[in-house]
mmCIF file of C-alpha atoms in Angstrom:
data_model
loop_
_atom_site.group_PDB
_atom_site.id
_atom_site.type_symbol
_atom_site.label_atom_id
_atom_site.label_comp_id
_atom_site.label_asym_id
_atom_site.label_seq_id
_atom_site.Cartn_x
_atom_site.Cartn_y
_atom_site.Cartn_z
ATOM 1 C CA UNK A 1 80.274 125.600 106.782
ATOM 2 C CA UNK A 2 84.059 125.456 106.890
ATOM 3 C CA UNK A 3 84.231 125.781 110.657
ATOM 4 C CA UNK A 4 81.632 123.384 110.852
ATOM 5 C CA UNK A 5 83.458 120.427 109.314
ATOM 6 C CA UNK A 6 86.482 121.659 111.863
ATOM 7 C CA UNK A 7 84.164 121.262 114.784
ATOM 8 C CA UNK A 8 83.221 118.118 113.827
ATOM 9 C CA UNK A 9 86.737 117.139 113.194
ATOM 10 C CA UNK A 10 87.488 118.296 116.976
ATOM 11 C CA UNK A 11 84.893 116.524 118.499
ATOM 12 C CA UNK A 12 85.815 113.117 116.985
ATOM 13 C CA UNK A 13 89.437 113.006 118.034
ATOM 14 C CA UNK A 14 88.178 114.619 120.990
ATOM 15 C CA UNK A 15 86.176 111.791 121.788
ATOM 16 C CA UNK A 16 87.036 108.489 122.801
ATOM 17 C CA UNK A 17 86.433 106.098 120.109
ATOM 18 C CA UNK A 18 85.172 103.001 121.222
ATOM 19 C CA UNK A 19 85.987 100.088 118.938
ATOM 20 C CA UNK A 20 83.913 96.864 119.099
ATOM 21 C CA UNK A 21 85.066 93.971 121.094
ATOM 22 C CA UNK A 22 82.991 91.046 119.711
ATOM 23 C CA UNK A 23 83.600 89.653 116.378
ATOM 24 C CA UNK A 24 80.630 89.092 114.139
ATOM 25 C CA UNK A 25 79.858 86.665 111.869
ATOM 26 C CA UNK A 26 79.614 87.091 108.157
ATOM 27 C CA UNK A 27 76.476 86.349 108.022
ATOM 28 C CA UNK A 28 76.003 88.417 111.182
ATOM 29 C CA UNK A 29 77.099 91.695 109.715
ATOM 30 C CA UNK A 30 74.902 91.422 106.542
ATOM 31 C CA UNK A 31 72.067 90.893 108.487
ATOM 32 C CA UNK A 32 72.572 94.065 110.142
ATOM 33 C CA UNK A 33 73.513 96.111 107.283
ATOM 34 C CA UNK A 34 70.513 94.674 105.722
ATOM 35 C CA UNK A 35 67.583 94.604 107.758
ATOM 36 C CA UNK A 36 68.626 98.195 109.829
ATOM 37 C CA UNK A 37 69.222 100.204 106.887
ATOM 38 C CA UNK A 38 71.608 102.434 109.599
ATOM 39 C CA UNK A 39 73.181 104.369 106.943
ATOM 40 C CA UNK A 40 69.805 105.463 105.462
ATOM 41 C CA UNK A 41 69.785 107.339 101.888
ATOM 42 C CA UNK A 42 73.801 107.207 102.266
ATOM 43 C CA UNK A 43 74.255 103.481 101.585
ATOM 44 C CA UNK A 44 71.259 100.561 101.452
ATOM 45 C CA UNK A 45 72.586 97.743 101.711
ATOM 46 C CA UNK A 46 70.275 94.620 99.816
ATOM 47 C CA UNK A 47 69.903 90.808 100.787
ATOM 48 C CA UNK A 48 70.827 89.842 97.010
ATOM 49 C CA UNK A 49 74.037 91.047 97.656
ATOM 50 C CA UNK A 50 73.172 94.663 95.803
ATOM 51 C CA UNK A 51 73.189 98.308 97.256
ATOM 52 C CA UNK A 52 71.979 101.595 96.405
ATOM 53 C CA UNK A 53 72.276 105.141 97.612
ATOM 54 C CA UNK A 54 70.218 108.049 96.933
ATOM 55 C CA UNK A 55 72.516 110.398 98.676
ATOM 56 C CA UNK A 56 71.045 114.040 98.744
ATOM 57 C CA UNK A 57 72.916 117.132 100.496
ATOM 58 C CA UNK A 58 71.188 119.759 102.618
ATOM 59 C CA UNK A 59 71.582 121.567 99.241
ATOM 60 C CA UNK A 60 69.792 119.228 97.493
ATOM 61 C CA UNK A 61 72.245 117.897 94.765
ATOM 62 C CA UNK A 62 71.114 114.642 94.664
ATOM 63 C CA UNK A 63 73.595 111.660 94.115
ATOM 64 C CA UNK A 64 71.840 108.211 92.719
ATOM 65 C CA UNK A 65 74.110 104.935 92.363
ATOM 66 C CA UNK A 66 74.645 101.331 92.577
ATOM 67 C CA UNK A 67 76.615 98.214 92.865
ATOM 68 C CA UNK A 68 77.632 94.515 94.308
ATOM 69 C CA UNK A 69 78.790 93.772 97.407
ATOM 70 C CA UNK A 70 80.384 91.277 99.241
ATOM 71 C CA UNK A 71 81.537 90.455 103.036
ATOM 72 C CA UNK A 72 84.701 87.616 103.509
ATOM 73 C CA UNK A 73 85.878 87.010 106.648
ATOM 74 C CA UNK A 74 84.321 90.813 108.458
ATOM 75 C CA UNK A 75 86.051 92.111 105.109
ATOM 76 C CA UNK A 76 83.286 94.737 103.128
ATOM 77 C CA UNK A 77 84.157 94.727 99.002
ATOM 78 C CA UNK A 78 82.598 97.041 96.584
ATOM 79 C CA UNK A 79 82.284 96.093 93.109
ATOM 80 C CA UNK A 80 80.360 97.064 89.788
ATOM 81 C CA UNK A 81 79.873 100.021 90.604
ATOM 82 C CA UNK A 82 77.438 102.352 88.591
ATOM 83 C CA UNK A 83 76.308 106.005 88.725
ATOM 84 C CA UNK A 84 77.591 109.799 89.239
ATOM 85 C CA UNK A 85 81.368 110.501 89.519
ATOM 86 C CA UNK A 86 80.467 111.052 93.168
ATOM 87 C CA UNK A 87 80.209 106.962 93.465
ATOM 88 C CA UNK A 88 83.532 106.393 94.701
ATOM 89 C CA UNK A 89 83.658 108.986 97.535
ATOM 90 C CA UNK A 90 80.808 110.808 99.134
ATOM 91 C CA UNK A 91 81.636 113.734 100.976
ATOM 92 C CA UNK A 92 78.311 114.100 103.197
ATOM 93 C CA UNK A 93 77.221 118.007 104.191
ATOM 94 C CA UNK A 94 76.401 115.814 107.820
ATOM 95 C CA UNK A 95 79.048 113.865 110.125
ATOM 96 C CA UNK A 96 79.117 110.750 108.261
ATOM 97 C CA UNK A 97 82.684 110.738 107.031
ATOM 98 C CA UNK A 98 83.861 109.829 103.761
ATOM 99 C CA UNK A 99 83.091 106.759 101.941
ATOM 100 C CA UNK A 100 85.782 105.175 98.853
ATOM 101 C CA UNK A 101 84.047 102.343 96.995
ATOM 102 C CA UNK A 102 87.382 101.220 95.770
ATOM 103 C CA UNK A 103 88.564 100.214 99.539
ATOM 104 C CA UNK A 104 87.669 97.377 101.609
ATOM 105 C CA UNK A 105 85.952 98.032 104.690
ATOM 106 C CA UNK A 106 85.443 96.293 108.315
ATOM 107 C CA UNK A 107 81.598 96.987 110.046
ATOM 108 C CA UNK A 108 81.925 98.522 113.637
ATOM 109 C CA UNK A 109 78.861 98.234 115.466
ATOM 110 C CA UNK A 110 80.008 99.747 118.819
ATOM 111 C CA UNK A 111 82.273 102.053 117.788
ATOM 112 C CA UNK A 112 81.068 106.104 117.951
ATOM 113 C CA UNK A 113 82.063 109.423 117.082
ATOM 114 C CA UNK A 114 79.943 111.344 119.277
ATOM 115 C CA UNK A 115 77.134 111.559 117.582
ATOM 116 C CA UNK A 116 76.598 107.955 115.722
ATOM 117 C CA UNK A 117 77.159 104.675 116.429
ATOM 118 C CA UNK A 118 78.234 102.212 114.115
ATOM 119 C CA UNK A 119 80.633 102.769 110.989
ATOM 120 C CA UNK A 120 82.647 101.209 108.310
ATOM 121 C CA UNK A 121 86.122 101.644 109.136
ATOM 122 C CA UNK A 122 88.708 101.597 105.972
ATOM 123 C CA UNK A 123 91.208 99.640 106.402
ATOM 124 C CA UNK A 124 93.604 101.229 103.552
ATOM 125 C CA UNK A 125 93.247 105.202 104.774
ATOM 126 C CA UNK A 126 92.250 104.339 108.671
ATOM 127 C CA UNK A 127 88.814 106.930 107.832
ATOM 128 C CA UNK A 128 85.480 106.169 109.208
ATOM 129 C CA UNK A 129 81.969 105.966 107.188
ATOM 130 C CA UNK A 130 79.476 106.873 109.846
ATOM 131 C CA UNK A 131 75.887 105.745 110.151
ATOM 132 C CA UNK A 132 72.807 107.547 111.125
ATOM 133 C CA UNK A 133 72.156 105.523 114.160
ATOM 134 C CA UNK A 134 72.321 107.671 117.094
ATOM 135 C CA UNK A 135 73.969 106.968 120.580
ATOM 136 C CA UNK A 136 71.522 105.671 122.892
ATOM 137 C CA UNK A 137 70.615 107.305 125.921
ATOM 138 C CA UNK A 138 71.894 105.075 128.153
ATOM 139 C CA UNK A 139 75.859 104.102 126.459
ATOM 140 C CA UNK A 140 78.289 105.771 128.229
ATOM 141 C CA UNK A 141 80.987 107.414 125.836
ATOM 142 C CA UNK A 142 83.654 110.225 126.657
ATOM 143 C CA UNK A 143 84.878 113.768 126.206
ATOM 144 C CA UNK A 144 87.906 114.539 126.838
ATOM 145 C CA UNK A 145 88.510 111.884 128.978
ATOM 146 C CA UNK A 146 84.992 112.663 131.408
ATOM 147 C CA UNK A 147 82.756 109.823 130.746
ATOM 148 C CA UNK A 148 79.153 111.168 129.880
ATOM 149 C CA UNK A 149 75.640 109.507 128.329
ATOM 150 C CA UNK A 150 74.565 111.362 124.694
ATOM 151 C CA UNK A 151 71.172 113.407 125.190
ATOM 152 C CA UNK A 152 68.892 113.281 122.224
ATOM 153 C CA UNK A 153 66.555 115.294 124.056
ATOM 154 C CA UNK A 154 66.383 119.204 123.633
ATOM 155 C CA UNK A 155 66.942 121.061 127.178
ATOM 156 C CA UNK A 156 65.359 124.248 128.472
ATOM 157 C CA UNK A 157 67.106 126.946 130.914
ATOM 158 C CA UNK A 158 65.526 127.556 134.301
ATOM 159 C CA UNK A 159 68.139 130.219 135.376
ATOM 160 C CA UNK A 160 70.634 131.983 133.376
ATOM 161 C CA UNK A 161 73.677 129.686 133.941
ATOM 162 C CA UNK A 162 77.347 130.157 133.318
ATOM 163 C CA UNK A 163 79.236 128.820 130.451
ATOM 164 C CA UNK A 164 82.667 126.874 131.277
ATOM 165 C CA UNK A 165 85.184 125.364 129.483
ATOM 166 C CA UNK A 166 85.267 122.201 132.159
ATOM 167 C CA UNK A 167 82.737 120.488 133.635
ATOM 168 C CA UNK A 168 83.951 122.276 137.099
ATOM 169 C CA UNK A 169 83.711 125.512 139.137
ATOM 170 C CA UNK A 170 87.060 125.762 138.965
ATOM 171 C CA UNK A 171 86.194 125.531 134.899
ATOM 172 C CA UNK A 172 86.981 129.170 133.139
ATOM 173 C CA UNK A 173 83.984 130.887 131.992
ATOM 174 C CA UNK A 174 83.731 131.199 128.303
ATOM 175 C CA UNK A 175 82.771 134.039 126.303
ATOM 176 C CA UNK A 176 80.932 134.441 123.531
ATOM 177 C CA UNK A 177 79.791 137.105 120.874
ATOM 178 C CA UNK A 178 75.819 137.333 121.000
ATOM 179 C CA UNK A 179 73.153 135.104 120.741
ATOM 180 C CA UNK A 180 70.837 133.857 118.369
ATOM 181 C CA UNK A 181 67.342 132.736 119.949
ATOM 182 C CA UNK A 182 64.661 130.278 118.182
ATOM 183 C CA UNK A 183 61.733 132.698 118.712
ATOM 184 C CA UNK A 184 63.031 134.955 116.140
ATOM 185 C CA UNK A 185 65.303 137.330 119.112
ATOM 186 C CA UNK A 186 69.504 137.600 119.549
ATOM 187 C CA UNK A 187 71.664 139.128 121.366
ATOM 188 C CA UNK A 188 74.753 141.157 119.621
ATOM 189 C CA UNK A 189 76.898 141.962 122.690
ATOM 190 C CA UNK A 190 79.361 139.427 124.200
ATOM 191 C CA UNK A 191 77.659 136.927 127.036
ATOM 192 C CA UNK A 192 79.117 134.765 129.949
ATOM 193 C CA UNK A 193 76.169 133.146 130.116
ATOM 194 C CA UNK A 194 73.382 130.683 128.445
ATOM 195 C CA UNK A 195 69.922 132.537 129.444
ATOM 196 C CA UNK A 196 66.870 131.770 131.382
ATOM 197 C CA UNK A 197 63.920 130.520 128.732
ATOM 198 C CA UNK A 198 66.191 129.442 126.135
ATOM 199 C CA UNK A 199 65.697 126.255 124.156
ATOM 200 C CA UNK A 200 69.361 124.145 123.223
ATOM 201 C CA UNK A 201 69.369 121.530 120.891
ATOM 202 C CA UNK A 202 72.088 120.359 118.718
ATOM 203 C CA UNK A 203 74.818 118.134 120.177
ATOM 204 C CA UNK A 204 74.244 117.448 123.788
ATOM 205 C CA UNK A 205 75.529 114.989 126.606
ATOM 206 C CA UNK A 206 75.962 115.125 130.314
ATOM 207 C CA UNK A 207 77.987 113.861 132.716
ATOM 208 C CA UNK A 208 78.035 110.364 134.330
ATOM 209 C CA UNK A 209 79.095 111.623 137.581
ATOM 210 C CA UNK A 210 76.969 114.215 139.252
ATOM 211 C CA UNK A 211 77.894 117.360 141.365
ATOM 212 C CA UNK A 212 76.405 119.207 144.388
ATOM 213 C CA UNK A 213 76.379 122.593 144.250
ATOM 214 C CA UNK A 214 74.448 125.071 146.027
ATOM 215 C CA UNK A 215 72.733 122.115 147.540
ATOM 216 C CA UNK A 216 71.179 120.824 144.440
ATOM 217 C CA UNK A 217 72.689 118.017 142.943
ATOM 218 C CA UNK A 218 72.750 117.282 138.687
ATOM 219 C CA UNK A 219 74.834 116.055 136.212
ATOM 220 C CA UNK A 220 77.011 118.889 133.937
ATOM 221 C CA UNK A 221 75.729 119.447 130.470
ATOM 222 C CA UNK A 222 78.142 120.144 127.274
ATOM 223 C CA UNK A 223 76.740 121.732 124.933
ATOM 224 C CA UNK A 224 77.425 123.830 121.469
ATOM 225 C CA UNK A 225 76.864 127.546 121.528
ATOM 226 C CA UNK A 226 77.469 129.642 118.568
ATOM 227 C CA UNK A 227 78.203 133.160 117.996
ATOM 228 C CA UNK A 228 75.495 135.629 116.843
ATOM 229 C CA UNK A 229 75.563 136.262 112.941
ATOM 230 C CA UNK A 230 73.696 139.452 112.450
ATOM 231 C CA UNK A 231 72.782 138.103 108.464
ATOM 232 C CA UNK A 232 71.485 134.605 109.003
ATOM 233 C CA UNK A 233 74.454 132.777 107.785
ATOM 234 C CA UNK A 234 75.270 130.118 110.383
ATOM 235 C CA UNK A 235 79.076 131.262 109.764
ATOM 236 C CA UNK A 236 80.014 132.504 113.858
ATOM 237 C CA UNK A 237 82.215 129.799 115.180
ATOM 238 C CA UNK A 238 80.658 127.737 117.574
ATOM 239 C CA UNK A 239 81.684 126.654 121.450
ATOM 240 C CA UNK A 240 81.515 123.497 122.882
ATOM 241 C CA UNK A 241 80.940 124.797 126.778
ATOM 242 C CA UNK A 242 79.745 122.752 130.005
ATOM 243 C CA UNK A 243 76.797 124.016 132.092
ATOM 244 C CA UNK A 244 75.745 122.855 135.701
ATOM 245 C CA UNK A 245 72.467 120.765 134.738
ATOM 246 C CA UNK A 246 70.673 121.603 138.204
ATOM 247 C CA UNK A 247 69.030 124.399 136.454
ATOM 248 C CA UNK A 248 68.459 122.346 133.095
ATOM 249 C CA UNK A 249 65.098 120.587 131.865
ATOM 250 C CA UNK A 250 65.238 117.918 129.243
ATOM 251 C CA UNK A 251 61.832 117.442 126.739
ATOM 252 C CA UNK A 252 61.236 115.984 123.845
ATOM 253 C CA UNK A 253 62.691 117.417 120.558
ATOM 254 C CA UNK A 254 60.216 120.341 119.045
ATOM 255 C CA UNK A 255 57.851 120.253 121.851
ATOM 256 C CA UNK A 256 59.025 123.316 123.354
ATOM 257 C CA UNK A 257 59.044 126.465 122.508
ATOM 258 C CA UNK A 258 60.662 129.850 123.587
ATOM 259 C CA UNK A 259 59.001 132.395 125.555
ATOM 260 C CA UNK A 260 60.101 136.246 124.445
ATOM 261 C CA UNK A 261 58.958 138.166 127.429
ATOM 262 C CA UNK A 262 60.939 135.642 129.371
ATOM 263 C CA UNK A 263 63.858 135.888 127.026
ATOM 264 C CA UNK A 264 63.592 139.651 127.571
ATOM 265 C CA UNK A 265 63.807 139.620 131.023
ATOM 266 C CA UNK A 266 66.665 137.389 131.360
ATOM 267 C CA UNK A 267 69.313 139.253 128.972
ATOM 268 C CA UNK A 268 68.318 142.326 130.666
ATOM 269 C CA UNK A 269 68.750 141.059 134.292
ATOM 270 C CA UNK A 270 72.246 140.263 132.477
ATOM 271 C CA UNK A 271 72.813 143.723 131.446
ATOM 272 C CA UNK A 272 72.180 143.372 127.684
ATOM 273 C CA UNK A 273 70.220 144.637 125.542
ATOM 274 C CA UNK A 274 67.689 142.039 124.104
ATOM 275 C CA UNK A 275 66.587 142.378 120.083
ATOM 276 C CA UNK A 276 63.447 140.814 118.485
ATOM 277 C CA UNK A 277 62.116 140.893 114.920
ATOM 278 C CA UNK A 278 59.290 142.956 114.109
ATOM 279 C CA UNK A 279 56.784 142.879 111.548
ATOM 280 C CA UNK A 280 59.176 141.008 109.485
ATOM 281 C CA UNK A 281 62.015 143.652 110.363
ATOM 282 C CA UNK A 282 65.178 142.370 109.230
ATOM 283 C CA UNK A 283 68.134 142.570 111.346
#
């Protein structure tokens, strides 16, 4: 988990963050916080001027409290405050940032980390409170200075494809320690490569700009990859690595599925040694 929160930590200074460049109107702002509820069980925000939270971690702690609110000139207040000691700073298990009911707070509709768009933005400590809203498909953002559109699709691998740490040729491949597959299968020697049949999902974008390569002409895809973890733990660090998209199929999230056989035969053709539970076999 502690690598996690680093990752995420990269990838928002790593990103450009894009800060709003219309003012809105008192009345404006509430009206957004109000009627699109974009910061969920974290924060609801109430037309009589009241919010709640029902904040619950991936854990399942669950965090209930309430309070007043107010908004003066773009300027978010906090006050009357009542609940868990956790009211005055939630420290989500998510990317959502850190929230201090004791600061005042400015609403930035276009501004992203990646991931979300929207945020309150403290103006004492310069953090950001993220929302749940997600990037739309078609805003362009960057990474690392290459501009890119967010994919909240899944993607499937037609070919096994090499992973690079640019979104070039030129790009070094990256390496990585094994492979954990959805369809219950991983990989536990080191791989170059993301494999024919697999399913990515997770943090995705792709490039603006598109390439030609080998005649066939695609965007590049970044993408997380994470090392194998033999017990289950989600604790291998993970990769942010680009892959050439002309081999890449986008679908809707959960509507497809891994094939093993397929699987199989792709690590092998890589010269690996593919593992899959059986009967319940642990690894």
């Amino acid at each position: 988990m502690k690598r996690f929160f680093v990752f995420l930590f990269v990838l928002l200074f790593a990103s450009k963050i894009f800060a709003q460049t219309n003012e809105l109107t008192d009345a404006q702002i509430k009206d957004v916080l109000v009627t699109q509820n974009i910061f969920g069980e974290y924060l609801k925000f109430k037309n009589d001027n009241t919010f709640v939270s029902d904040y619950r971690t991936k854990g399942g702690d669950g965090y209930n409290f309430e309070g007043k609110y107010s908004i003066n000139k773009g300027i978010i207040s906090f006050s009357n405050v009542k609940g868990t000691e956790w009211a005055n700073k939630i420290i989500s298990t998510d990317n959502n940032g850190n929230l201090n009911f004791n600061s005042k707070y400015r609403y930035l509709p276009d501004t992203n980390n990646g991931t979300f768009i929207g945020c309150l933005f403290n103006l004492e400590d310069k953090s950001y409170f993220w929302s749940v809203k997600k990037i739309p498909s078609d805003l362009i953002i960057e990474i690392n200075g290459t501009k890119v559109y967010k994919v909240n699709n899944e993607i499937y691998i037609t070919e096994n494809l090499k992973m690079r740490d640019t979104n070039s040729l030129k790009g070094k491949v990256v390496e990585i320690k094994g492979c954990d597959f959805r369809c219950n299968a991983w990989v536990e020697q080191s791989r170059k490569v993301v494999f024919k049949g697999m399913v990515i999902e997770g943090y995705i974008a792709k490039t603006v700009e598109t390439e030609t390569i080998d005649g066939v002409t695609a965007s590049w895809y970044y993408i997380q990859q994470q090392e194998h973890d033999p017990f289950g733990r989600n604790e291998g660090d993970i990769y942010n690595v680009w892959i050439f998209g002309g081999y890449v199929k986008e679908f809707p999230v959960d509507e497809k599925h891994e094939n093993p056989e397929e699987l199989k035969k792709s690590v092998e053709s890589a010269g690996l040694k593919f593992y899959q539970y059986v009967n319940e076999e642990k690894k």
